[in-house]
Coordinates of C-alpha atoms and ligand atoms in Angstrom, one line a residue:
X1 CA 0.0 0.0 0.0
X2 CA 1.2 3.1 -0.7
X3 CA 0.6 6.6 1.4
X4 CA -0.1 10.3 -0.2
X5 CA 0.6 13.1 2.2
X6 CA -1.0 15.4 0.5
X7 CA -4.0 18.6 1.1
X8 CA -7.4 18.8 -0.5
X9 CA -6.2 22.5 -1.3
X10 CA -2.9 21.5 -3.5
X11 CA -3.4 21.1 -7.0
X12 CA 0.0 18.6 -7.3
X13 CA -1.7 16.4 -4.1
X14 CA -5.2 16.3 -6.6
X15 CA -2.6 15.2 -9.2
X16 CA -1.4 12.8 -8.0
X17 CA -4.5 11.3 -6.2
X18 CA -6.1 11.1 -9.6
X19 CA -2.9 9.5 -10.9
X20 CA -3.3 6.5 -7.9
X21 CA -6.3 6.1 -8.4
X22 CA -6.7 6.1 -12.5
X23 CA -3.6 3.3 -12.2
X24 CA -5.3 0.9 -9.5
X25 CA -2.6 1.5 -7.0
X26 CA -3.5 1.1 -3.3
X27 CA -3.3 4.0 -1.8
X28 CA -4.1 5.8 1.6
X29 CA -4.5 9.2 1.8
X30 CA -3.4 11.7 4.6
X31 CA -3.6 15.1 5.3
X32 CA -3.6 17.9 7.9
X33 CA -1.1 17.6 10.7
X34 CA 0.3 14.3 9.4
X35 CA 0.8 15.7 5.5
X36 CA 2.8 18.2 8.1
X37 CA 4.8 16.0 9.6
X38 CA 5.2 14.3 6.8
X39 CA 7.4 16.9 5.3
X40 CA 10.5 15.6 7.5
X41 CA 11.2 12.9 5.2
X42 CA 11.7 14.6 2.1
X43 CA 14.6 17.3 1.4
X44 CA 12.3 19.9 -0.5
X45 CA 9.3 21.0 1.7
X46 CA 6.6 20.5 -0.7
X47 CA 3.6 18.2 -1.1
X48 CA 2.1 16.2 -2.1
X49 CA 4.8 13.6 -0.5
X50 CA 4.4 9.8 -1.5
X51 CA 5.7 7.3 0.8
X52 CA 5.8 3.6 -1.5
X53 CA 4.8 0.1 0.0
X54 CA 8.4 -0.1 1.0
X55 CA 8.5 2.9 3.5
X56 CA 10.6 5.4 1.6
X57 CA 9.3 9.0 1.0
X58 CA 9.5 10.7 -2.4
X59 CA 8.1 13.5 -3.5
X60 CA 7.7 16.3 -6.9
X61 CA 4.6 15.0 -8.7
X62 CA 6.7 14.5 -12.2
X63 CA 9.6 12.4 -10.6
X64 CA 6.9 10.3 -8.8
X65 CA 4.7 9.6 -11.7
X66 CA 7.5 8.6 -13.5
X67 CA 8.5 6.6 -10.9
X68 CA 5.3 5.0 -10.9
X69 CA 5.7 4.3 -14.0
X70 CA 9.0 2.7 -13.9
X71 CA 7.2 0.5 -10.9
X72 CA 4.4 -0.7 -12.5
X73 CA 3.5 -1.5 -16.1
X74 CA -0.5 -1.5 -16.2
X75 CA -2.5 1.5 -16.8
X76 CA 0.2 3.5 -17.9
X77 CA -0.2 7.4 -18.3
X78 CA 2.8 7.6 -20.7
X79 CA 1.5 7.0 -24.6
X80 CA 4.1 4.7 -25.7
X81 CA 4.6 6.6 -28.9
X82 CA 7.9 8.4 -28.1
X83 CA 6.3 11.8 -29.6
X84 CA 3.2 11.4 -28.4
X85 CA 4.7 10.8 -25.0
X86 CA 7.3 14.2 -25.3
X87 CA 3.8 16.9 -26.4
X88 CA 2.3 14.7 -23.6
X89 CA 4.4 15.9 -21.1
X90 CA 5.4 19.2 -22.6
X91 CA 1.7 20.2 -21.7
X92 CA 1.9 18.5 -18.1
X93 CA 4.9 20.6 -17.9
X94 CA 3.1 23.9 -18.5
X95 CA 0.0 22.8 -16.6
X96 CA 2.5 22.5 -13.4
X97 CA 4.6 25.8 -14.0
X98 CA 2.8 27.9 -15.6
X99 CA -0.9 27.2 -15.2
X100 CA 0.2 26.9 -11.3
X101 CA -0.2 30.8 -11.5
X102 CA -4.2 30.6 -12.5
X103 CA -4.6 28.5 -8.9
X104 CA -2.4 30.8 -7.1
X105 CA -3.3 33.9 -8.8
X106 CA -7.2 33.6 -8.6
X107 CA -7.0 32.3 -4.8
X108 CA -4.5 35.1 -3.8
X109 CA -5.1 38.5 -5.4
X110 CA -9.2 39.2 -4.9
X111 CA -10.1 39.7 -0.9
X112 CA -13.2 37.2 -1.2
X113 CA -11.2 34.5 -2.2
X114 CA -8.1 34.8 0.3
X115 CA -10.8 35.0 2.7
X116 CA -12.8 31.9 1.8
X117 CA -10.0 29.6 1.2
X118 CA -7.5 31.1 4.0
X119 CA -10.3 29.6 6.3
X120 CA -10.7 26.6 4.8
X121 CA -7.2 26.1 4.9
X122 CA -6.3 26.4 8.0
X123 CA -9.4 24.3 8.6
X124 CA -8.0 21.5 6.6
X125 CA -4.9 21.5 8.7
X126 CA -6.8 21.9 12.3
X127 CA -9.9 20.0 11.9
X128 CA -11.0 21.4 15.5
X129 CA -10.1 24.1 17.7
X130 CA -13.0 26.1 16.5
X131 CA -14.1 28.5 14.2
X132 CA -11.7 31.1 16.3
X133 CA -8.5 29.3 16.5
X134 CA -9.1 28.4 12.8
X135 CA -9.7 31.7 11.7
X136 CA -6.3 33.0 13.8
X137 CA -4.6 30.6 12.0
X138 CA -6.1 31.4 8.3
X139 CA -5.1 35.3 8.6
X140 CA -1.4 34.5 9.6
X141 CA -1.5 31.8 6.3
X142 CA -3.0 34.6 4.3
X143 CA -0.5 37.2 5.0
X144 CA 2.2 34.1 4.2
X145 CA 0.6 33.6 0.8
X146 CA -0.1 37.0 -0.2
X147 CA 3.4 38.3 0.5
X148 CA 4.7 35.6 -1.9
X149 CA 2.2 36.8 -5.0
X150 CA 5.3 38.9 -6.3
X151 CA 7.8 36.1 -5.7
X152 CA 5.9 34.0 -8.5
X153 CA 4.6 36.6 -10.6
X154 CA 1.0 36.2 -9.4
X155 CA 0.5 40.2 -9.5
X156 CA -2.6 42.3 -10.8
X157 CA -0.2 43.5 -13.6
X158 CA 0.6 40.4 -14.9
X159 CA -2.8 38.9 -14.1
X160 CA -4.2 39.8 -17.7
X161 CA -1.8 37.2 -19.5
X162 CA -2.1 34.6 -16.8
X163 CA -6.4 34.5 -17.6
X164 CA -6.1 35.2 -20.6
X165 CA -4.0 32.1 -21.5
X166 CA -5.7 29.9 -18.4
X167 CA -9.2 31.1 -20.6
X168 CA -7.6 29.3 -24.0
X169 CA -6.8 26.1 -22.8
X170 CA -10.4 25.9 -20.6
X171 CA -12.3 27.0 -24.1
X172 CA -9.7 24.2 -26.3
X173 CA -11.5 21.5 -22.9
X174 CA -14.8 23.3 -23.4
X175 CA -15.2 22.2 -27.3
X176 CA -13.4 19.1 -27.2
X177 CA -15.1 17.5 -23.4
X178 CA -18.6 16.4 -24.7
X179 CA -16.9 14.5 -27.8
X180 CA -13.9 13.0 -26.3
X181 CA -12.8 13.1 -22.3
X182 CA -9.2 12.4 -23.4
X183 CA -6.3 14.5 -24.9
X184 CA -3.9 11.5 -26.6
X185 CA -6.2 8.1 -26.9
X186 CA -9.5 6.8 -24.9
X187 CA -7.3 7.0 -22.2
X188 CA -6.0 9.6 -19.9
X189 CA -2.2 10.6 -19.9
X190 CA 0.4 12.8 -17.3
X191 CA -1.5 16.0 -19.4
X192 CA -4.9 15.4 -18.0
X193 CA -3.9 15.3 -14.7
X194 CA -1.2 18.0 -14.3
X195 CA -4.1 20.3 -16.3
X196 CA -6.5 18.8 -13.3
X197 CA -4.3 19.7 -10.7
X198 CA -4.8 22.9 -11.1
X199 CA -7.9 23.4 -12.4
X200 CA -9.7 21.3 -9.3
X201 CA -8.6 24.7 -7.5
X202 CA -10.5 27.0 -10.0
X203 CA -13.7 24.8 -9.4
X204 CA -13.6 25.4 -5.9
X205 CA -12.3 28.9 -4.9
X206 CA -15.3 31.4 -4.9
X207 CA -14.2 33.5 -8.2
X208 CA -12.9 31.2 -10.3
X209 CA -15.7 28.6 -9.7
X210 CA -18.0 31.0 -11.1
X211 CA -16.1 32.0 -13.7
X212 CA -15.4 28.8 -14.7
X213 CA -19.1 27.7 -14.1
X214 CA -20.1 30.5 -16.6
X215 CA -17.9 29.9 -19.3
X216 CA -16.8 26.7 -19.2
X217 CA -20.1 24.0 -17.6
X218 CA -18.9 21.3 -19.2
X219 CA -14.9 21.5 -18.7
X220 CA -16.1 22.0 -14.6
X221 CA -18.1 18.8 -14.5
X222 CA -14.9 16.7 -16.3
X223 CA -12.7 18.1 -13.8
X224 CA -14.9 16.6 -11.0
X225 CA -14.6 13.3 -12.9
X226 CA -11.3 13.5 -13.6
X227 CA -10.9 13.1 -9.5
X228 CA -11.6 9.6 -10.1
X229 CA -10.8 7.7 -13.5
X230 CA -10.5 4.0 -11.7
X231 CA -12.9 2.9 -13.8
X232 CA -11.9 3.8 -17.2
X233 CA -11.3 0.7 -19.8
X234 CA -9.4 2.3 -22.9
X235 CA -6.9 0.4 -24.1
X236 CA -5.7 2.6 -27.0
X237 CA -3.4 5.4 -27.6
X238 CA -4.2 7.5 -31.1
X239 CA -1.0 8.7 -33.4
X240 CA -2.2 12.0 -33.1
X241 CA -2.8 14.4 -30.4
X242 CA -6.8 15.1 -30.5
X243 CA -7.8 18.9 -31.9
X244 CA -7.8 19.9 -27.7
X245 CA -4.5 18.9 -27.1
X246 CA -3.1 20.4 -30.2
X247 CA -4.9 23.8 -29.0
X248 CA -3.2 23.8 -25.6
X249 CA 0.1 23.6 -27.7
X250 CA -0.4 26.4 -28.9
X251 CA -1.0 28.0 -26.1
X252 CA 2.3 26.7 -24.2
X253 CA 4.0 27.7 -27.3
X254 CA 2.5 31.6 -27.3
X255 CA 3.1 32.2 -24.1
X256 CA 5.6 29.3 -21.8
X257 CA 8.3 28.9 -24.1
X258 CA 8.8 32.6 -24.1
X259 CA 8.4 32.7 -20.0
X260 CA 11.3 29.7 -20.2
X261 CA 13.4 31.4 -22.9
X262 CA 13.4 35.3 -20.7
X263 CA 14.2 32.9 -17.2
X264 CA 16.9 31.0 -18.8
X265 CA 18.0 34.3 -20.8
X266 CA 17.5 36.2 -17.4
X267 CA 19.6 33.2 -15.5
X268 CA 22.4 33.4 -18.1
X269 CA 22.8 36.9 -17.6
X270 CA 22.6 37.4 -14.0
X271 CA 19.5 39.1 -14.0
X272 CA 17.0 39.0 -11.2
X273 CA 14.3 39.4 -12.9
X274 CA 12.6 38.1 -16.5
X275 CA 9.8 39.9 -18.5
X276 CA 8.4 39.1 -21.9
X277 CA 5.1 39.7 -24.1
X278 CA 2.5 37.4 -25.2
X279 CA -0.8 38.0 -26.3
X280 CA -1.1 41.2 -26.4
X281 CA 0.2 41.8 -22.6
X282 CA 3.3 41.8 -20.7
X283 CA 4.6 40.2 -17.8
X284 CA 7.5 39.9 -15.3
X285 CA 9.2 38.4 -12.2
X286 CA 11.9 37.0 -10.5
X287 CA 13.6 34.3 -12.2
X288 CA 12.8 30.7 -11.1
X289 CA 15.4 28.1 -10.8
X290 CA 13.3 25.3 -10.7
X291 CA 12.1 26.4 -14.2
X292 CA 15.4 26.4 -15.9
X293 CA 15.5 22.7 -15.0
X294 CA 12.1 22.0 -16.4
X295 CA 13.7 23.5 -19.8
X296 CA 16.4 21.9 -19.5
X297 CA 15.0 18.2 -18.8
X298 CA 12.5 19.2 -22.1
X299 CA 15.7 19.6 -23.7
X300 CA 17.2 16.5 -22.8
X301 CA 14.0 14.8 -24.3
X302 CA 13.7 16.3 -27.4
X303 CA 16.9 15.3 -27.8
X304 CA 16.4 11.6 -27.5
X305 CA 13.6 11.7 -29.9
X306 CA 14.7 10.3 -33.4
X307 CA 14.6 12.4 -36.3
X308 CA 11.7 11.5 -37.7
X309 CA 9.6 11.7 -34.3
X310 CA 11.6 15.1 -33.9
X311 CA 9.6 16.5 -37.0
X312 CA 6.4 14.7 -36.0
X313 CA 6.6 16.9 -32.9
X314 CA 7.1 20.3 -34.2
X315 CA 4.5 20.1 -36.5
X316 CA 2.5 19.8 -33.7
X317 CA 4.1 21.9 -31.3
X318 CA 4.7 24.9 -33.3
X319 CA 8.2 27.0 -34.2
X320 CA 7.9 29.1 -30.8
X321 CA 9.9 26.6 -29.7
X322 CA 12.4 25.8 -32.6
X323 CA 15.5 27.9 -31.2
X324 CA 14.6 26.8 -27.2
X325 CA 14.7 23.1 -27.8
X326 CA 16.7 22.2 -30.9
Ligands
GSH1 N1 7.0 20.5 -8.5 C1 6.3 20.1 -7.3 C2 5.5 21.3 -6.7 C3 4.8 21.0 -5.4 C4 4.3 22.2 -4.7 O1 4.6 23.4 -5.1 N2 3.5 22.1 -3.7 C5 3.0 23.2 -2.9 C6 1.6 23.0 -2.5 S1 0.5 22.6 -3.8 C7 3.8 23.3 -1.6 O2 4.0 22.4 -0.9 N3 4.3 24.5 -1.3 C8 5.1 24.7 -0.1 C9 4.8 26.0 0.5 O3 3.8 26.7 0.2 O4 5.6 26.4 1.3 C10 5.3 19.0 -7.6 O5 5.1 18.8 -8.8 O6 4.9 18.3 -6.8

């Protein structure tokens, strides 16, 4: 059996939930105090944390599904088709670093939202108390969270590109949900459920939830059964991506691979800071680490691809990307 530290609130704990339970794998999950505690296992404090059948703690959801994947051969989320496979996760890629700033962005910035989910929060983690204690604990969690908006480039400024681009890929779901639930095959892959991870957030905190209600009905009801794919059958991966997938490409390709290109031309130089344009606005922040090393592992796996799955992929991921990857 395995355990999931993880938080109803994280979109990477939903992640990989979704991931356990799509693949079959027996799983108990924890949360509050002992996702806490949790934490001392692992060298970077973030969660979800996975701890396998054999005791020892992992986590970062991309490592661990791969690692699950390496474990166990059923129920795969990894099209075998090497191209498939890389646009598979080049979108879970940018549903986890840069659709990340949609969850943080819409649960930080408006007043009715860092007051809704600062209390439910902190309620997660307590689970008694009382209302009181709980709400002590939500405003010093608040002021945490809303100090770092800056430090990840969830500001009002650069708030326009961030919904504008989180509104392309939830209209690309919205046309493409009541024909076909899946991205790559009748089957869901690592892109489902790094694009669920963070959208479970928008269907729950107060604006986004009716935004997304709004606009999107149908893309908020397959995130809700997303949650729980145990009992999908497919068997079969297309040679394609479907006309969804090949939408949220474009996307990625408009406005992540020039976030990665400014943070790895920011990092090169010794800036602090990266700013680009896309889609008609502009944006900027501090420059990420963590994100050079998502280019470079994308790098690395466009690299192993032969040539002839090479060319597959950039006709499907666009020339944005030509001069970052090749
Ligand atoms: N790359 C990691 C990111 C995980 C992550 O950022 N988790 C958040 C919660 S959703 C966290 O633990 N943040 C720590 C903090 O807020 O201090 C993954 O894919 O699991």
């Amino acid at each position: 059996m395995y355990t999931l530290y993880g938080a109803i609130a994280s979109p990477y704990s939903i992640k990989m939930r979704a991931i356990l339970r799509y693949r079959r794998l027996p799983f108990v999950w924890k949360d509050g105090e002992e996702t806490l505690a949790a934490l001392a296992n692992v060298r970077t404090p973030v969660i979800p944390v996975l701890q396998t059948p054999a005791g020892k703690f992992a986590n970062d959801s991309t490592p661990l599904l791969y690692m699950l994947e390496d474990t166990h051969k059923d129920r795969s989320i990894v099209p075998p088709d090497p191209a498939m496979a890389f646009v598979a996760h080049l979108i879970e890629d940018f549903a986890d670093e840069w659709l990340t700033k949609a969850m943080f962005g819409y649960r930080w910035l408006e007043q009715i939202d860092q007051n809704v989910m600062s209390n439910w929060l902190a309620f997660d983690r307590m689970k008694s108390g009382g209302a009181e204690a709980i709400q002590a604990e939500a405003s010093k969690f608040r002021d945490r969270q809303v100090g770092r908006m800056p430090l990840v480039g969830c500001t009002h400024a650069n708030f326009a590109l961030i919904e504008a681009s989180t509104k392309a890929v939830l209209a690309a779901l919205e046309e493409q949900v009541t024909k076909r639930f899946f991205l790559f095959g009748n089957r869901p892959s690592l892109a489902e459920f790094g694009i669920l991870g963070q959208f479970s957030q928008l269907a729950v905190d107060p604006t986004p939830l009716a935004m997304i209600r709004e606009e999107f009905p149908y893309t908020a009801r397959w995130l809700a059964h997303a949650e729980d794919w145990s009992g999908v059958e497919g068997k079969d991966w297309d040679e394609t991506p479907s006309d969804a997938a090949l939408a949220i490409l474009g996307v990625a390709e408009e406005v992540y691979a020039p976030f990665l290109a400014a943070n790895a031309a920011a990092i090169k130089e010794g800036a602090d800071t990266l700013s680009f344009s896309a889609l008609g606005h502009s944006f900027s922040q501090p420059v990420f680490k963590y994100q050079a090393k998502c280019l470079a592992d994308l790098r690395t796996r466009y690299a192993a691809l032969t040539e002839t799955n090479r060319a597959r992929v950039e006709c499907w991921i666009g020339t944005g990307w030509n001069k970052l990857l090749g």
